[in-house]
Short mmCIF file of C-alpha atoms in Angstrom, two decimals:
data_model
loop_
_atom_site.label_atom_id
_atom_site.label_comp_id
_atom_site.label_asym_id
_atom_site.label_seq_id
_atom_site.Cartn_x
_atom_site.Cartn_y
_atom_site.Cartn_z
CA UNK A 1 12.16 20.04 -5.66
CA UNK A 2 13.09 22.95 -7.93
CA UNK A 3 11.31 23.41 -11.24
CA UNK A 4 14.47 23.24 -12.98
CA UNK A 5 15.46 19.65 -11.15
CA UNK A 6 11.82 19.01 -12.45
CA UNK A 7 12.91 19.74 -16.41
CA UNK A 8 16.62 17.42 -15.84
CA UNK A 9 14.80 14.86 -14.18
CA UNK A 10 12.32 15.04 -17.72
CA UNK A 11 14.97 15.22 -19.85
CA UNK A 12 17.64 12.91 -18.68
CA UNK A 13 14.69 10.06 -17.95
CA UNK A 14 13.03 10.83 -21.80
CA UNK A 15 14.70 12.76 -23.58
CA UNK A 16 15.29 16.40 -23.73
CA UNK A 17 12.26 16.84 -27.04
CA UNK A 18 10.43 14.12 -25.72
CA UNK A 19 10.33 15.75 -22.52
CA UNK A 20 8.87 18.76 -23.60
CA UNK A 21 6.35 16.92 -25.74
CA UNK A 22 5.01 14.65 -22.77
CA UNK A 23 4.88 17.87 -20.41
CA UNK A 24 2.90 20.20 -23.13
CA UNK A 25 0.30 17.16 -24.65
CA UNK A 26 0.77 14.45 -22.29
CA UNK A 27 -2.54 14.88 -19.97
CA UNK A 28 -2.18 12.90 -16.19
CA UNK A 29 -5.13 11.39 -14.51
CA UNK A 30 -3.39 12.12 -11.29
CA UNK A 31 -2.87 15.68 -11.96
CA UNK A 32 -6.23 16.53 -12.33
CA UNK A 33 -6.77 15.79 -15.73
CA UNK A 34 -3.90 18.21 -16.43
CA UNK A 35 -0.70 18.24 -18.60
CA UNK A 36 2.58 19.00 -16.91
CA UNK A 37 2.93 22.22 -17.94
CA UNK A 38 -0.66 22.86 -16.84
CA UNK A 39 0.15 21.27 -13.29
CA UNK A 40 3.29 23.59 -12.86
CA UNK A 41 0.97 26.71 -13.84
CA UNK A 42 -1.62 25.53 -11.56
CA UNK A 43 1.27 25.69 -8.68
CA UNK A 44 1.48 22.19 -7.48
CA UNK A 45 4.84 20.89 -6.27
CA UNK A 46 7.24 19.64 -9.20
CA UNK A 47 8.00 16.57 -6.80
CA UNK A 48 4.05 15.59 -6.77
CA UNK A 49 4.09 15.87 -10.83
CA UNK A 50 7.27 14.18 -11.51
CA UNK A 51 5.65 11.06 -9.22
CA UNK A 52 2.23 11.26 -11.21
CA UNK A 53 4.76 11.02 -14.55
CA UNK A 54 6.96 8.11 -13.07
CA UNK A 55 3.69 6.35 -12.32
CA UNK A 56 1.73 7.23 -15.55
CA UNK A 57 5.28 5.68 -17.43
CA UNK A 58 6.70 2.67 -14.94
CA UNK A 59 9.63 4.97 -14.01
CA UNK A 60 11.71 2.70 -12.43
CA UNK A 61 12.14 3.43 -8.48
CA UNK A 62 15.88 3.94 -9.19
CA UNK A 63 15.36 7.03 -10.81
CA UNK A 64 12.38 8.20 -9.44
#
């Protein structure tokens, strides 16, 4: 998965400002104790983070 797929799949599932709030403040147990934006800076895979995020926020499997 792209990083831009990544930021639609954010936006369309919260919000586009939401989105951007969850992924800068927003800090994931399964990430490593890290935010999104952290993660993606790190270099792990924007598929892995947008699973931790569905699972942190009961993303419905449909649109995971």
């Amino acid at each position: 998965m792209r990083t831009t797929v990544f930021r639609n799949l954010m936006a369309t599932e919260f919000g586009a400002v939401r989105a951007e709030m969850l992924a800068r403040d927003h800090v994931l147990a399964a990430l490593g104790g890290r935010t999104v934006d952290q993660a993606l800076e790190a270099g792990l895979p924007p598929k892995e983070i947008w699973r931790a995020v569905c699972d942190d926020f009961d993303v419905p499997p449909e649109r995971r």
